[in-house]
mmCIF file of C-alpha atoms and ligand atoms in Angstrom:
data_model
loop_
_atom_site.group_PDB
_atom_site.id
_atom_site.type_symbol
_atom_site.label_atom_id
_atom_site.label_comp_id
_atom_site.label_asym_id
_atom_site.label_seq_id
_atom_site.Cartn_x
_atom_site.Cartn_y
_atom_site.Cartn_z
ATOM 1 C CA UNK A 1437 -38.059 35.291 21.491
ATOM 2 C CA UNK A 1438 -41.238 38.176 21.736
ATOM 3 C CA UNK A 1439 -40.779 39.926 25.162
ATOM 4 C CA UNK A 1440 -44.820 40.736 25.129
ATOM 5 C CA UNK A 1441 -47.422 38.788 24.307
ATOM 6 C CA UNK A 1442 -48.592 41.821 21.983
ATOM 7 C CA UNK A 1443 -45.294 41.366 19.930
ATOM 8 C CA UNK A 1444 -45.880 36.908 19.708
ATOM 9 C CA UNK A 1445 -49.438 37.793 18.531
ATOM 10 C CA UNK A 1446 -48.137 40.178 15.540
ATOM 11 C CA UNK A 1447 -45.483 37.956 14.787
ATOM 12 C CA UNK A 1448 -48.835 35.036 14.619
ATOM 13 C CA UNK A 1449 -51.185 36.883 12.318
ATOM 14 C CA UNK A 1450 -48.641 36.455 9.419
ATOM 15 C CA UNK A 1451 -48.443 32.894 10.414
ATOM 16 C CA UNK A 1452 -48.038 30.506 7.441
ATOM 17 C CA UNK A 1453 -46.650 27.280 8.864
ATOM 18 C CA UNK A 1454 -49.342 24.903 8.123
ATOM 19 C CA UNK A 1455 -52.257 24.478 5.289
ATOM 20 C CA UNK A 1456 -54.770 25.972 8.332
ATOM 21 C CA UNK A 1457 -53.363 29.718 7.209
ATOM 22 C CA UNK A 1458 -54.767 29.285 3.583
ATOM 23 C CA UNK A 1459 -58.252 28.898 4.672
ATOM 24 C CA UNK A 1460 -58.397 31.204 8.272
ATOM 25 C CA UNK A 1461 -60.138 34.751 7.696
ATOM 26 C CA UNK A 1462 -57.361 35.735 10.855
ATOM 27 C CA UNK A 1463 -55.318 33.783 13.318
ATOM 28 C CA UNK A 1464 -57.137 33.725 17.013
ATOM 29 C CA UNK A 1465 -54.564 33.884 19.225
ATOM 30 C CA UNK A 1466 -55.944 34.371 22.319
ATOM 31 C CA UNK A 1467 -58.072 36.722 25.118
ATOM 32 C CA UNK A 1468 -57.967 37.887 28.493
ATOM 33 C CA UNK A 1469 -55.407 38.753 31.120
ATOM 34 C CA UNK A 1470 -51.826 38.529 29.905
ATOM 35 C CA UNK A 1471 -50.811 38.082 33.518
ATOM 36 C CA UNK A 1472 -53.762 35.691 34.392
ATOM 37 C CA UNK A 1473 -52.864 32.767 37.143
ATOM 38 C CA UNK A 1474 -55.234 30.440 34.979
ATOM 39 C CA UNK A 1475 -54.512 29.623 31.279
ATOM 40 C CA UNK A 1476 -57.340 27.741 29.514
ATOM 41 C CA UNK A 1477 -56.934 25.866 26.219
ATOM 42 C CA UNK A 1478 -58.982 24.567 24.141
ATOM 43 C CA UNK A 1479 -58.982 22.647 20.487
ATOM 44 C CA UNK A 1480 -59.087 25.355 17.732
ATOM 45 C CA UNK A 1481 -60.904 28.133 16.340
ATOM 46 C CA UNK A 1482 -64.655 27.430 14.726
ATOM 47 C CA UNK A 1483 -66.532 29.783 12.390
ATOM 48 C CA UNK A 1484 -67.407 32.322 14.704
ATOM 49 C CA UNK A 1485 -63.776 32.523 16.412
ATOM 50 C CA UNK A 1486 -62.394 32.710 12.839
ATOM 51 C CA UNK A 1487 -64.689 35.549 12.045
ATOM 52 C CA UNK A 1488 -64.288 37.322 15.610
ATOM 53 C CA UNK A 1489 -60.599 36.960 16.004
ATOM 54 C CA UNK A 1490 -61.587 35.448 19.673
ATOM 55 C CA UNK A 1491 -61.628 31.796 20.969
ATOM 56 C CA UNK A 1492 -64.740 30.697 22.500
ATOM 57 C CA UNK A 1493 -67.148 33.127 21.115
ATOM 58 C CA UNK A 1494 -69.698 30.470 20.228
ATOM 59 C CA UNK A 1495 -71.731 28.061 21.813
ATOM 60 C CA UNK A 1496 -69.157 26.005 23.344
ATOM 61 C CA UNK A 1497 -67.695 29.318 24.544
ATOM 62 C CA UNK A 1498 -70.834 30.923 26.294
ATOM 63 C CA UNK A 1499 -71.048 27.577 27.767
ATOM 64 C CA UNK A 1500 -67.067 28.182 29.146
ATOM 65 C CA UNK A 1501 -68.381 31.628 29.970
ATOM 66 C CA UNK A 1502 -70.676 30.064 32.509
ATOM 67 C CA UNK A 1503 -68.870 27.383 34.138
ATOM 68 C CA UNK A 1504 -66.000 30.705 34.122
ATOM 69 C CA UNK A 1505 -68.993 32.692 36.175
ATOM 70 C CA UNK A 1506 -69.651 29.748 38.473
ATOM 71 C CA UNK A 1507 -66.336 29.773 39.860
ATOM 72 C CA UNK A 1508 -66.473 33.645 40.227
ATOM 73 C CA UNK A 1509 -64.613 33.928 37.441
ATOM 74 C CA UNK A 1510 -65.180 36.659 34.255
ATOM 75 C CA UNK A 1511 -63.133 35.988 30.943
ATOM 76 C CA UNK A 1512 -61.144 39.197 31.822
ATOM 77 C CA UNK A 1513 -59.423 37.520 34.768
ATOM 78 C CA UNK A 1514 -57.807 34.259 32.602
ATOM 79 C CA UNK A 1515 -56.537 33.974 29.684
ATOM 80 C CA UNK A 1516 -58.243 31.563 27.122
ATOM 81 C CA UNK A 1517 -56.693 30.169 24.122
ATOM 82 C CA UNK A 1518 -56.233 27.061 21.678
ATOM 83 C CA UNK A 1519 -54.309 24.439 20.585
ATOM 84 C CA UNK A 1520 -54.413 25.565 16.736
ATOM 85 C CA UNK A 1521 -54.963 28.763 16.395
ATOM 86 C CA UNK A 1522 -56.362 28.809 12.849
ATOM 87 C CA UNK A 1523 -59.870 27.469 11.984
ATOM 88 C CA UNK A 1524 -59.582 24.091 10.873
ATOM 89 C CA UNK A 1525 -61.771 24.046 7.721
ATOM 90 C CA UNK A 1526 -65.609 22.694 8.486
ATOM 91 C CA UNK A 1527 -64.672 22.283 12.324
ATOM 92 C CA UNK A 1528 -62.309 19.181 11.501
ATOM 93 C CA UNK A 1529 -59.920 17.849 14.267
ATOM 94 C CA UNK A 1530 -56.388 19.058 14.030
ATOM 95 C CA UNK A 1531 -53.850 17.336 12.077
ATOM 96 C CA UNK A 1532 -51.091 15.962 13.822
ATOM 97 C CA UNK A 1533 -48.764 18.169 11.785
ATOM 98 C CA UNK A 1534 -50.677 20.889 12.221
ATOM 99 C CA UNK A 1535 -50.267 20.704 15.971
ATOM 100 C CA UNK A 1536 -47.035 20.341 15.713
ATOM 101 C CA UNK A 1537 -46.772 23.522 13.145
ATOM 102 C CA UNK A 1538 -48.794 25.686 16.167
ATOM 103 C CA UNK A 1539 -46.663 24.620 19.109
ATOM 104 C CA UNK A 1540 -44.495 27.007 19.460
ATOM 105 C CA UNK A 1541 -46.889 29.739 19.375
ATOM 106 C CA UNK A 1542 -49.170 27.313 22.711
ATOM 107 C CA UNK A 1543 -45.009 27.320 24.252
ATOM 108 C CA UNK A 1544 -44.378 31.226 23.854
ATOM 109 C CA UNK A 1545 -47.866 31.980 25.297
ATOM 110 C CA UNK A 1546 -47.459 30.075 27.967
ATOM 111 C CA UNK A 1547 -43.839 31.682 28.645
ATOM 112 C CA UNK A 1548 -45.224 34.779 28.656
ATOM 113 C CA UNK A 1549 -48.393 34.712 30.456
ATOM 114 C CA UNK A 1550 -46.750 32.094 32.986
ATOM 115 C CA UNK A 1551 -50.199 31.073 34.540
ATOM 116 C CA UNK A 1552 -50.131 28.957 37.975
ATOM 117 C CA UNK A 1553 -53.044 26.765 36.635
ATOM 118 C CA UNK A 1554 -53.658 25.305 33.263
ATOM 119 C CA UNK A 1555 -57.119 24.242 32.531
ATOM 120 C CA UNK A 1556 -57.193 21.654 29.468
ATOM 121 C CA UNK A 1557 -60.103 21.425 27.686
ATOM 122 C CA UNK A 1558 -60.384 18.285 25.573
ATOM 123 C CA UNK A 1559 -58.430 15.631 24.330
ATOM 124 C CA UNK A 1560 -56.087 17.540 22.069
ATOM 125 C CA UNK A 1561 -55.060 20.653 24.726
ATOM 126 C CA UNK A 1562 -54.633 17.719 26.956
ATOM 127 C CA UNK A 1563 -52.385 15.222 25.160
ATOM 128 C CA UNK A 1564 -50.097 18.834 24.098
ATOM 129 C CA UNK A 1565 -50.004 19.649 27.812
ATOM 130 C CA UNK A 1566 -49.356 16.360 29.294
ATOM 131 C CA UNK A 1567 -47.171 14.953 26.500
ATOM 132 C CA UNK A 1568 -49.164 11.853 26.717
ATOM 133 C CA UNK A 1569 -51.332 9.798 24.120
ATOM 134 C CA UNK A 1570 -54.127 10.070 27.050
ATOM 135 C CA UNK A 1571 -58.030 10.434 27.169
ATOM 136 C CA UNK A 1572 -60.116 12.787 28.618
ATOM 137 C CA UNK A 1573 -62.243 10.407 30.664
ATOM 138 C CA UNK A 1574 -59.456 8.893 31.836
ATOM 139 C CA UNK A 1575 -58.079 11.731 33.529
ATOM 140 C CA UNK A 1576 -60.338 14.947 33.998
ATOM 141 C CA UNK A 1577 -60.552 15.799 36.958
ATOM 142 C CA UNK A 1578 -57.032 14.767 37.825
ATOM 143 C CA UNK A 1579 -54.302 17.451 38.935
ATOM 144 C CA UNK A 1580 -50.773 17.733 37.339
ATOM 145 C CA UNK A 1581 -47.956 19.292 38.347
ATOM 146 C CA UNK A 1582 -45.569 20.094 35.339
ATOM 147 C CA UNK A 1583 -43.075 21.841 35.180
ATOM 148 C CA UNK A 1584 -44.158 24.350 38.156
ATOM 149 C CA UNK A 1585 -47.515 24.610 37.096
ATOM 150 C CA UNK A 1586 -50.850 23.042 37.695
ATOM 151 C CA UNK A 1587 -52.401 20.885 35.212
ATOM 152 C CA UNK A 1588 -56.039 20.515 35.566
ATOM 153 C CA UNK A 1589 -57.724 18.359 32.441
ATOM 154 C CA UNK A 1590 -61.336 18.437 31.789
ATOM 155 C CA UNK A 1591 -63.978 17.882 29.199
ATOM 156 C CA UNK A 1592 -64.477 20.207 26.119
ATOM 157 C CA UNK A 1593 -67.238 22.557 26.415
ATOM 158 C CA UNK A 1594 -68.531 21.761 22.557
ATOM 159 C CA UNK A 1595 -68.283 17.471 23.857
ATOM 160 C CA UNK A 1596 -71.566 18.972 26.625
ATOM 161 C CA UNK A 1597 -73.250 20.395 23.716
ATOM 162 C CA UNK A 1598 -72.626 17.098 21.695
ATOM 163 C CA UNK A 1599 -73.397 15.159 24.098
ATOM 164 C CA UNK A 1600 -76.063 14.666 27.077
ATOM 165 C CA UNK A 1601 -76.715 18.510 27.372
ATOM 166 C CA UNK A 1602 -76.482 20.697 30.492
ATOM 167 C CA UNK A 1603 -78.181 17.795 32.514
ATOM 168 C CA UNK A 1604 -75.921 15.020 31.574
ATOM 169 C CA UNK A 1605 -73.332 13.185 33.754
ATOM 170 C CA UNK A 1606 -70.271 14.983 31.334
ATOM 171 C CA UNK A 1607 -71.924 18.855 32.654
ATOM 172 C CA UNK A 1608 -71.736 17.471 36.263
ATOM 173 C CA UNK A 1609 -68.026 15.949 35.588
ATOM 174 C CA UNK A 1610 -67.033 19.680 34.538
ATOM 175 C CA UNK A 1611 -68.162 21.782 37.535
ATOM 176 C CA UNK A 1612 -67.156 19.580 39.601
ATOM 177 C CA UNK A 1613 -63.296 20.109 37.694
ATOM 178 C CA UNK A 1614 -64.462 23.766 37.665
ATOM 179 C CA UNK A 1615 -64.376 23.697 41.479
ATOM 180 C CA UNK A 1616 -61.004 21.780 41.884
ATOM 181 C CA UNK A 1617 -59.823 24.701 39.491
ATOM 182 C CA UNK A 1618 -61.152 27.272 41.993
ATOM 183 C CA UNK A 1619 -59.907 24.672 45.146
ATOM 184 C CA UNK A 1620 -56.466 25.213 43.757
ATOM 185 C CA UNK A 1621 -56.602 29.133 42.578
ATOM 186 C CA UNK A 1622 -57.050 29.603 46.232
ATOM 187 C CA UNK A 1623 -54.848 27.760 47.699
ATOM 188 C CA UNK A 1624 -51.721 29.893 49.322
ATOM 189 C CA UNK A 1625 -49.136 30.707 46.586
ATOM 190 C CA UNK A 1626 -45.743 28.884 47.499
ATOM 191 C CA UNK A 1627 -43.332 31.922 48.094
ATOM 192 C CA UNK A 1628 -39.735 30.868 47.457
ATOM 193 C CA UNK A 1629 -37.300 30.284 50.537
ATOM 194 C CA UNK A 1630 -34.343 32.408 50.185
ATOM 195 C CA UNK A 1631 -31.551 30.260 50.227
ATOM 196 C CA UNK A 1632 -29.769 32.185 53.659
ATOM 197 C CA UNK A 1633 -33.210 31.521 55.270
ATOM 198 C CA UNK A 1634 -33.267 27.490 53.953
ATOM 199 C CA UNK A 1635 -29.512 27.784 56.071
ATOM 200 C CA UNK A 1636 -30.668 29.371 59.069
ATOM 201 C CA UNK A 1637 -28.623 32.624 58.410
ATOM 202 C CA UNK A 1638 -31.763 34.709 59.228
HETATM 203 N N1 URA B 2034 -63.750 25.311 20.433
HETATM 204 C C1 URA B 2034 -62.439 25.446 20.713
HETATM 205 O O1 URA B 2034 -61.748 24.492 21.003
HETATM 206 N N2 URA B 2034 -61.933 26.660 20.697
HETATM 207 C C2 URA B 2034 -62.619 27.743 20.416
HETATM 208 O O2 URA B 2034 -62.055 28.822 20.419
HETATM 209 C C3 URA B 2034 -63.998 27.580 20.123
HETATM 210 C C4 URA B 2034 -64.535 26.346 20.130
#
């Protein structure tokens, strides 16, 4: 296992685990604070992430950027990733396999930066995260706890584009799971009870 995240993203860029490496110009593994105490993850990679070597770079992402800002949030403080982590070619959805192939680079990440929260955006970061054949609709919004952390599913950025626009009913669904995201960012950290204090020894 990598002990840095520097050392899992070298060991990425050679990546060849799936038919997405044949057609990436680099893997995108991933920006912002290594230590961050929010993890967001979107789908994959599109032309201008592929080209950049960032995740949302785009439209979808200066749309991310914003909701980010609303919150008081900058990119720098969370760390922002994908699903796949090679462009899938003409913007396709991930394969099943192909998910499956990129796993274990979403798992070491996540080991490494160990973020509180996890923001899902989409269908496909959600149904990794949640282990669960579930839809967006269904359950954006909604919190999660797994496995320690925080779950927090919400809409894709690129699905407000799509869809209604900046004025639509899906934009006011996402700052309002925006705001849940910065409800639970502040709430108090849970420090861990020695056990001698749990007995009354102190
Ligand atoms: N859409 C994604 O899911 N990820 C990106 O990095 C860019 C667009």
């Amino acid at each position: 296992m990598s002990t840095s995240l520097e050392e899992l993203a070298s060991a990425a860029a050679t990546c060849t685990r799936c038919r997405l490496s044949k057609g990436r110009t680099q893997v995108v593994f991933g920006v912002g604070d290594p230590h961050a105490g929010v993890m967001f993850i979107g789908e994959g990679p599109g032309y201008y992430e592929d080209k950049q070597g960032e995740p949302f770079v785009g439209a979808a992402g200066q749309l991310l950027t914003k909701l980010l800002r609303e919150i008081g949030l900058e990119r720098s403080d969370v760390y922002i990733t994908n699903v796949v982590r090679c462009r899938p070619p003409g913007n396709r959805d991930p394969l099943p396999d192909e998910i499956e192939a990129c796993t274990p680079w979403l798992t070491g990440t996540l080991e490494l930066v160990a973020p509180r929260v996890i923001v899902t955006l989409g269908n496909f970061a959600t149904r990794v995260i949640l282990d669960r054949a579930v839809s967006i609709s269904r359950v954006r919004g909604q919190r999660f706890e797994i496995q320690g952390r925080t779950v927090i599913p919400t809409f894709h950025p690129a699905a407000i584009l799509h869809g209604g626009g900046e004025s639509s009913s899906q934009m006011a669904a996402i700052r309002s799971d925006f705001a849940t995201v910065r409800r639970v960012l502040d709430e108090p950290v849970p420090v861990p009870v020695a056990a001698e204090e749990q007995l009354g020894l102190f």
